[in-house]
Tab-separated table of C-alpha atoms in Angstrom:
chain	number	residue	atom	x	y	z
A	1125	MET	CA	68.587	103.393	113.400
A	1126	ARG	CA	68.933	105.468	116.549
A	1127	GLU	CA	70.915	102.713	118.252
A	1128	LEU	CA	73.023	102.155	115.137
A	1129	PHE	CA	73.864	105.855	114.889
A	1130	LEU	CA	74.757	106.043	118.585
A	1131	TYR	CA	77.252	103.174	118.302
A	1132	PHE	CA	78.555	104.572	115.028
A	1133	PHE	CA	79.212	107.913	116.699
A	1134	ILE	CA	81.092	106.272	119.578
A	1135	ALA	CA	83.200	104.214	117.148
A	1136	PHE	CA	83.768	107.312	115.008
A	1137	LEU	CA	85.248	109.160	117.990
A	1138	PHE	CA	87.501	106.151	118.631
A	1139	PHE	CA	88.897	106.036	115.081
A	1140	PHE	CA	89.005	109.821	114.838
A	1141	MET	CA	91.318	109.970	117.841
A	1142	ILE	CA	93.523	107.195	116.439
A	1143	PHE	CA	94.017	108.918	113.092
A	1144	PHE	CA	94.199	112.349	114.712
A	1145	VAL	CA	96.946	111.383	117.129
A	1146	ASN	CA	98.838	109.238	114.625
A	1147	GLN	CA	98.873	111.678	111.717
A	1148	ILE	CA	98.030	115.170	112.893
A	1149	LEU	CA	99.423	115.555	116.397
A	1150	LEU	CA	102.741	113.930	115.459
A	1151	MET	CA	103.002	116.397	112.581
A	1152	ALA	CA	102.177	119.261	114.931
A	1153	GLU	CA	104.791	118.093	117.437
A	1154	GLU	CA	107.442	117.999	114.716
A	1155	LEU	CA	106.575	121.535	113.574
A	1156	LEU	CA	106.603	122.894	117.106
A	1157	LYS	CA	110.092	121.453	117.596
A	1158	LYS	CA	111.206	123.563	114.631
A	1159	LYS	CA	109.808	126.718	116.256
A	1160	VAL	CA	106.801	127.158	113.988
A	1161	PRO	CA	104.310	129.545	115.718
A	1162	LEU	CA	101.579	127.773	117.686
A	1163	LEU	CA	98.779	129.623	115.869
A	1164	GLN	CA	100.026	128.460	112.469
A	1165	VAL	CA	100.349	124.879	113.727
A	1166	ALA	CA	96.751	125.040	115.003
A	1167	GLN	CA	95.611	126.270	111.585
A	1168	LEU	CA	97.406	123.386	109.862
A	1169	VAL	CA	95.719	120.924	112.215
A	1170	THR	CA	92.314	122.445	111.427
A	1171	TYR	CA	92.888	122.209	107.661
A	1172	SER	CA	93.833	118.529	108.116
A	1173	LEU	CA	90.630	117.539	109.929
A	1174	PRO	CA	88.599	116.661	106.766
A	1175	PHE	CA	91.244	114.056	105.921
A	1176	VAL	CA	90.829	112.427	109.348
A	1177	ILE	CA	87.018	112.540	109.143
A	1178	ALA	CA	86.958	110.948	105.684
A	1179	GLN	CA	89.196	108.108	106.874
A	1180	SER	CA	87.350	107.442	110.123
A	1181	ALA	CA	83.765	107.104	108.852
A	1182	PRO	CA	83.956	103.713	107.028
A	1183	PHE	CA	85.738	101.941	109.892
A	1184	ALA	CA	83.375	103.479	112.435
A	1185	THR	CA	80.463	102.096	110.415
A	1186	LEU	CA	81.786	98.546	110.645
A	1187	VAL	CA	82.761	98.597	114.310
A	1188	GLY	CA	79.735	100.599	115.473
A	1189	PHE	CA	77.220	98.466	113.569
A	1190	LEU	CA	78.840	95.221	114.741
A	1191	MET	CA	78.731	96.356	118.370
A	1192	CYS	CA	75.112	97.525	118.138
A	1193	LEU	CA	73.780	94.470	116.316
A	1194	GLY	CA	75.912	92.167	118.447
A	1195	ARG	CA	74.329	93.585	121.601
A	1196	LEU	CA	70.844	93.133	120.119
A	1197	MET	CA	71.750	89.539	119.275
A	1198	SER	CA	73.185	88.648	122.687
A	1199	ASP	CA	70.154	90.240	124.407
A	1200	ASN	CA	67.878	88.018	122.253
A	1201	GLU	CA	66.167	91.082	120.755
A	1202	ILE	CA	66.766	89.872	117.208
A	1203	LEU	CA	65.474	86.421	118.227
A	1204	ILE	CA	62.257	88.002	119.549
A	1205	PHE	CA	62.052	90.134	116.435
A	1206	ARG	CA	62.232	86.993	114.286
A	1207	ALA	CA	59.700	85.158	116.497
A	1208	THR	CA	57.122	87.870	115.761
A	1209	GLY	CA	57.331	87.010	112.058
A	1210	HIS	CA	59.806	89.630	110.814
A	1211	ALA	CA	62.444	88.574	108.270
A	1212	TYR	CA	66.149	89.378	108.493
A	1213	SER	CA	65.563	91.874	105.682
A	1214	SER	CA	63.646	94.036	108.162
A	1215	VAL	CA	66.845	94.281	110.214
A	1216	MET	CA	69.044	94.789	107.165
A	1217	PHE	CA	66.928	97.656	105.821
A	1218	PRO	CA	67.778	100.310	108.461
A	1219	VAL	CA	71.389	99.089	108.441
A	1220	LEU	CA	71.681	99.766	104.709
A	1221	ILE	CA	69.809	103.075	104.898
A	1222	LEU	CA	72.132	104.437	107.567
A	1223	GLY	CA	75.173	103.032	105.730
A	1224	VAL	CA	74.153	104.937	102.594
A	1225	LEU	CA	73.573	108.165	104.559
A	1226	ILE	CA	76.989	107.872	106.212
A	1227	SER	CA	78.600	107.238	102.811
A	1228	ILE	CA	76.966	110.333	101.288
A	1229	ALA	CA	78.107	112.533	104.184
A	1230	SER	CA	81.610	111.033	104.038
A	1231	PHE	CA	81.774	111.592	100.278
A	1232	PHE	CA	80.852	115.262	100.737
A	1233	VAL	CA	83.704	115.674	103.228
A	1234	ASN	CA	86.114	113.753	100.989
A	1235	ASP	CA	85.179	115.488	97.729
A	1236	TYR	CA	84.547	119.063	98.871
A	1237	LEU	CA	85.949	119.829	102.317
A	1238	LEU	CA	89.117	117.761	101.866
A	1239	PRO	CA	90.320	119.558	98.678
A	1240	LEU	CA	89.366	122.902	100.217
A	1241	GLY	CA	91.299	122.164	103.385
A	1242	THR	CA	94.236	120.834	101.368
A	1243	VAL	CA	94.548	124.035	99.334
A	1244	GLU	CA	94.546	126.188	102.466
A	1245	TYR	CA	96.911	123.795	104.235
A	1246	ASN	CA	99.525	123.992	101.515
A	1247	LYS	CA	99.238	127.769	101.102
A	1248	LEU	CA	100.025	128.177	104.775
A	1249	TYR	CA	102.684	125.462	104.774
A	1250	GLN	CA	104.384	127.073	101.794
A	1251	SER	CA	104.632	130.397	103.598
A	1252	ILE	CA	105.959	128.632	106.708
A	1253	LEU	CA	108.517	126.751	104.654
A	1254	PHE	CA	109.872	129.848	102.956
A	1255	SER	CA	110.189	131.729	106.236
A	1256	ASN	CA	111.730	128.666	107.894
A	1257	PRO	CA	113.308	126.272	105.315
A	1258	SER	CA	114.517	123.965	108.098
A	1259	VAL	CA	110.946	122.650	108.330
A	1260	GLU	CA	111.717	120.458	105.290
A	1261	ILE	CA	115.373	121.167	104.491
A	1262	GLU	CA	117.663	120.174	107.377
A	1263	SER	CA	121.450	120.141	107.432
A	1264	ASN	CA	123.138	116.818	106.635
A	1265	SER	CA	119.873	114.986	106.022
A	1266	ILE	CA	118.093	112.882	103.409
A	1267	LYS	CA	114.642	113.853	102.164
A	1268	ARG	CA	112.643	111.271	100.240
A	1269	THR	CA	109.719	112.311	98.088
A	1270	GLN	CA	107.372	110.145	96.011
A	1271	ASN	CA	109.840	109.709	93.127
A	1272	SER	CA	113.058	111.342	94.277
A	1273	THR	CA	115.684	111.443	96.986
A	1274	LEU	CA	117.411	114.648	98.111
A	1275	ILE	CA	120.753	114.459	99.915
A	1276	ILE	CA	121.318	117.771	101.685
A	1277	GLY	CA	124.584	119.215	102.944
A	1278	GLU	CA	124.890	122.240	105.219
A	1279	VAL	CA	121.929	124.622	105.400
A	1280	ASN	CA	122.566	128.243	106.337
A	1281	ASP	CA	119.456	130.427	106.248
A	1282	ARG	CA	118.297	129.983	102.599
A	1283	THR	CA	121.598	128.650	101.252
A	1284	VAL	CA	122.132	124.919	100.795
A	1285	SER	CA	125.537	123.408	100.040
A	1286	ASP	CA	126.288	120.076	98.374
A	1287	LEU	CA	122.802	119.207	97.172
A	1288	ILE	CA	122.358	115.876	95.362
A	1289	LEU	CA	119.102	114.781	93.715
A	1290	PHE	CA	118.296	111.231	92.588
A	1291	ASP	CA	115.205	111.478	90.370
A	1292	ASN	CA	113.154	108.415	89.331
A	1293	SER	CA	110.040	110.236	88.087
A	1294	ASP	CA	110.661	108.759	84.628
A	1295	ARG	CA	110.246	104.971	84.893
A	1296	ASN	CA	112.813	104.377	82.109
A	1297	LYS	CA	115.499	106.851	83.127
A	1298	VAL	CA	117.466	107.897	86.194
A	1299	ARG	CA	118.545	111.502	86.645
A	1300	ILE	CA	121.237	112.583	89.123
A	1301	ILE	CA	121.852	116.294	89.717
A	1302	VAL	CA	124.654	117.716	91.865
A	1303	SER	CA	125.031	121.346	92.906
A	1304	GLU	CA	127.745	122.929	95.047
A	1305	GLU	CA	125.567	125.790	96.270
A	1306	THR	CA	121.798	126.280	96.051
A	1307	GLN	CA	119.606	129.225	96.984
A	1308	ILE	CA	115.987	128.754	98.161
A	1309	VAL	CA	113.789	131.450	96.617
A	1310	SER	CA	110.083	132.231	96.861
A	1311	PRO	CA	108.109	130.602	93.993
A	1312	ASP	CA	105.441	132.424	92.004
A	1313	ASP	CA	103.473	129.278	91.139
A	1314	PRO	CA	101.196	128.151	94.028
A	1315	GLY	CA	101.782	124.549	93.017
A	1316	VAL	CA	105.529	124.897	93.630
A	1317	LEU	CA	106.598	124.275	97.210
A	1318	MET	CA	110.219	125.408	96.824
A	1319	GLN	CA	112.268	126.920	94.024
A	1320	LEU	CA	115.944	126.032	94.099
A	1321	GLU	CA	118.449	128.172	92.188
A	1322	MET	CA	121.385	125.817	91.677
A	1323	GLY	CA	124.867	127.141	91.035
A	1324	LYS	CA	127.127	125.234	88.587
A	1325	PRO	CA	124.949	122.102	88.544
A	1326	VAL	CA	126.009	118.837	86.896
A	1327	ALA	CA	123.300	116.483	85.618
A	1328	PHE	CA	123.871	112.801	84.876
A	1329	PHE	CA	121.261	110.853	82.849
A	1330	VAL	CA	121.128	107.056	82.530
A	1331	ASP	CA	118.700	105.041	80.421
A	1332	LYS	CA	117.743	101.863	82.308
A	1333	SER	CA	117.292	99.951	79.061
A	1334	ASP	CA	120.740	100.953	77.742
A	1335	LYS	CA	123.402	100.947	80.423
A	1336	THR	CA	126.289	101.197	77.959
A	1337	SER	CA	125.897	104.961	77.493
A	1338	PHE	CA	124.914	108.055	79.459
A	1339	ASP	CA	124.386	111.798	79.067
A	1340	LEU	CA	126.259	114.442	81.022
A	1341	LEU	CA	125.115	118.063	81.247
A	1342	GLU	CA	126.903	120.998	82.873
A	1343	SER	CA	125.524	124.477	83.364
A	1344	VAL	CA	126.397	127.795	84.959
A	1345	SER	CA	123.039	127.829	86.748
A	1346	ALA	CA	119.686	126.054	86.803
A	1347	VAL	CA	116.330	126.434	88.518
A	1348	MET	CA	114.619	123.412	90.045
A	1349	ASN	CA	110.994	123.473	91.132
A	1350	ILE	CA	110.057	121.182	94.014
A	1351	PHE	CA	106.320	120.622	93.711
A	1352	SER	CA	104.157	120.259	96.785
A	1353	SER	CA	102.747	117.001	95.391
A	1354	SER	CA	106.202	115.490	95.926
A	1355	PHE	CA	106.078	116.083	99.674
A	1356	PHE	CA	102.435	115.830	100.660
A	1357	VAL	CA	99.755	113.221	100.406
A	1358	ASN	CA	97.363	116.099	99.833
A	1359	SER	CA	98.895	118.879	97.801
A	1360	SER	CA	98.031	122.101	96.100
A	1361	GLY	CA	98.414	123.107	92.484
A	1362	ASN	CA	97.374	121.096	89.461
A	1363	ASN	CA	97.196	117.832	91.341
A	1364	PRO	CA	94.418	115.219	91.397
A	1365	ARG	CA	94.308	115.046	95.155
A	1366	GLU	CA	93.011	118.571	95.569
A	1367	MET	CA	90.327	118.465	92.862
A	1368	THR	CA	86.664	117.590	93.210
A	1369	ALA	CA	85.425	114.495	91.386
A	1370	PRO	CA	83.792	116.363	88.435
A	1371	ASP	CA	86.917	118.484	87.868
A	1372	LEU	CA	89.126	115.425	88.134
A	1373	LYS	CA	87.007	113.510	85.617
A	1374	LYS	CA	87.257	116.372	83.100
A	1375	GLU	CA	91.023	116.492	83.543
A	1376	ILE	CA	91.304	112.734	82.995
A	1377	GLU	CA	89.294	113.006	79.768
A	1378	LEU	CA	91.687	115.707	78.538
A	1379	MET	CA	94.657	113.520	79.438
A	1380	ARG	CA	93.188	110.579	77.530
A	1381	ALA	CA	92.826	112.778	74.449
A	1382	ASP	CA	96.447	113.941	74.741
A	1383	PRO	CA	98.808	111.492	72.971
A	1384	LEU	CA	101.720	112.718	75.094
A	1385	THR	CA	100.121	111.464	78.306
A	1386	SER	CA	101.781	108.254	79.481
A	1387	ASP	CA	99.756	105.282	80.694
A	1388	TYR	CA	101.573	105.500	84.028
A	1389	GLN	CA	100.602	109.146	84.594
A	1390	LEU	CA	97.023	108.548	83.493
A	1391	ASN	CA	96.685	105.599	85.864
A	1392	ILE	CA	97.826	107.735	88.817
A	1393	TRP	CA	95.071	110.273	88.120
A	1394	GLU	CA	92.484	107.520	87.655
A	1395	LEU	CA	93.640	106.001	90.937
A	1396	GLU	CA	92.886	109.257	92.735
A	1397	TYR	CA	89.517	109.542	90.991
A	1398	TYR	CA	88.334	106.089	92.079
A	1399	LYS	CA	89.762	106.647	95.555
A	1400	LYS	CA	87.385	109.586	96.016
A	1401	PHE	CA	84.465	107.134	95.801
A	1402	SER	CA	85.819	103.849	97.147
A	1403	LEU	CA	86.748	104.931	100.677
A	1404	PRO	CA	83.587	106.957	101.506
A	1405	PHE	CA	81.234	104.349	100.032
A	1406	GLY	CA	83.066	101.625	101.889
A	1407	SER	CA	80.503	102.318	104.632
A	1408	VAL	CA	77.794	100.655	102.502
A	1409	PHE	CA	79.863	97.494	102.030
A	1410	PHE	CA	80.751	97.411	105.724
A	1411	ALA	CA	77.045	97.728	106.579
A	1412	ILE	CA	76.278	94.726	104.337
A	1413	LEU	CA	78.903	92.692	106.178
A	1414	ALA	CA	78.081	93.869	109.710
A	1415	MET	CA	74.518	92.558	109.947
A	1416	PRO	CA	75.094	88.837	109.156
A	1417	LEU	CA	78.395	88.775	111.083
A	1418	ALA	CA	76.677	90.130	114.200
A	1419	VAL	CA	73.922	87.495	113.981
A	1420	VAL	CA	76.391	84.632	113.439
A	1421	PHE	CA	79.001	85.589	116.059
A	1422	GLY	CA	77.057	87.778	118.483
A	1423	LYS	CA	75.074	85.179	120.471
A	1424	HIS	CA	77.345	85.566	123.507
A	1425	ASN	CA	79.019	88.847	124.490
A	1426	GLY	CA	77.991	90.282	121.146
A	1427	GLN	CA	79.134	93.805	121.927
A	1428	THR	CA	82.675	92.703	122.825
A	1429	ILE	CA	82.898	90.221	119.966
A	1430	GLY	CA	81.664	92.908	117.571
A	1431	LEU	CA	84.388	95.306	118.737
A	1432	ILE	CA	87.138	92.694	118.306
A	1433	ILE	CA	85.955	91.488	114.888
A	1434	GLY	CA	85.418	95.051	113.720
A	1435	ILE	CA	88.933	96.171	114.614
A	1436	VAL	CA	90.511	93.085	113.012
A	1437	LEU	CA	88.538	93.593	109.785
A	1438	SER	CA	89.336	97.323	109.783
A	1439	VAL	CA	93.056	96.599	109.958
A	1440	ALA	CA	92.749	94.004	107.174
A	1441	TYR	CA	90.747	96.403	104.995
A	1442	TRP	CA	93.214	99.236	105.559
A	1443	ALA	CA	96.103	96.926	104.634
A	1444	MET	CA	94.338	95.918	101.388
A	1445	PHE	CA	93.557	99.560	100.622
A	1446	ILE	CA	97.175	100.664	101.112
A	1447	MET	CA	98.439	97.672	99.127
A	1448	GLY	CA	96.109	98.480	96.236
A	1449	GLN	CA	97.190	102.115	96.248
A	1450	THR	CA	100.867	101.108	96.300
A	1451	LEU	CA	100.442	98.632	93.446
A	1452	GLY	CA	98.608	101.280	91.441
A	1453	LEU	CA	101.341	103.884	91.971
A	1454	ARG	CA	104.382	101.649	91.541
A	1455	ASN	CA	103.247	98.787	89.323
A	1456	GLY	CA	100.569	100.455	87.219
A	1457	VAL	CA	97.724	98.222	88.447
A	1458	ASN	CA	94.380	99.454	87.076
A	1459	GLY	CA	93.132	102.266	89.330
A	1460	PHE	CA	89.547	100.994	89.495
A	1461	TRP	CA	90.482	97.521	90.720
A	1462	ALA	CA	93.234	98.808	92.993
A	1463	MET	CA	90.761	101.030	94.871
A	1464	TRP	CA	87.506	99.028	94.668
A	1465	LEU	CA	88.692	95.438	95.156
A	1466	PRO	CA	88.743	95.719	99.017
A	1467	ASN	CA	85.118	96.943	98.931
A	1468	PHE	CA	84.061	94.123	96.604
A	1469	LEU	CA	85.713	91.541	98.863
A	1470	ILE	CA	84.018	92.980	101.966
A	1471	GLY	CA	80.630	93.297	100.255
A	1472	GLY	CA	80.863	89.859	98.615
A	1473	THR	CA	81.689	88.237	101.947
A	1474	GLY	CA	78.734	90.009	103.546
A	1475	ILE	CA	76.338	88.820	100.812
A	1476	ILE	CA	77.548	85.228	101.198
A	1477	PHE	CA	77.014	85.344	104.983
A	1478	TYR	CA	73.576	86.925	104.530
A	1479	ILE	CA	72.435	84.268	102.005
A	1480	ARG	CA	73.572	81.488	104.324
A	1481	LEU	CA	71.771	83.223	107.207
A	1482	ILE	CA	68.368	83.408	105.493
A	1483	ARG	CA	68.686	79.796	104.253
A	1484	ARG	CA	69.157	78.350	107.728
């Protein structure tokens, strides 16, 4: 277990730096370009660290365990261990124990520290955005959110000209809103990232199932709330991604009891609920796979082979995870299967390899 933890820690630092550089430092660089104070950027980076830690742990488990067990295999230590009468289960036992411990620690980070960091991140980001709207709202640019597209004209301080919104939040309808002049004001609701006071807006509504008619609405003024959940993967306010698992489960039960809740909306919340468990506990399934793979492929240069196989499998797992999340959000695929299927495939493959190993 000591050797396993050592290799896990080394692999964890490797994946931590990959995710840190790819997601956090690039974000920090972009903010610094827009003259956001260095201290505030450093705070944002700190609040984002739980997200990086939660992502790194499962992949570090696979790569670290494969490298450790592969080295033991190529040095004939597992062969000697077997020659003394010990079964493969004696090797698998510490692997599973450490995999479970890593999963529990990762779940704590994902379910407690991540929502806490997210709330603080978005509070700070909201204050930065209001003091410097150019962080998100740039002149003559296009801003895409999860369900909408904003086309932005000239931006002068907190005044935006020629704002056009294409809204697809309703799966059956398309909403287009045009405003000649819009003012950015400070919102009172912490879940609202920006509040836009639109002057003389025109709204155009089209039903996708009936393209022969449309609705047109004109107004002297209108207020549009841009929610932080539209811009961020992790957002503040009444959003599933900043709740702990027990709170999220209670909210889902209330949504199920509400007849006005759509299946699409409910599935998004369920997707986030199952995601809180599937990624952290992926370490257990990776541990199940690592042991037989190391024995089968680690006879020669086991440490190097373990590193290569681990990285390839990590990329494949991440691709399946992102694909499942995308299918759940866009196509309404059941949240449980969308989030847990990659784990079941990894764990099932590991069990098959292990059964074949003990039958040889």
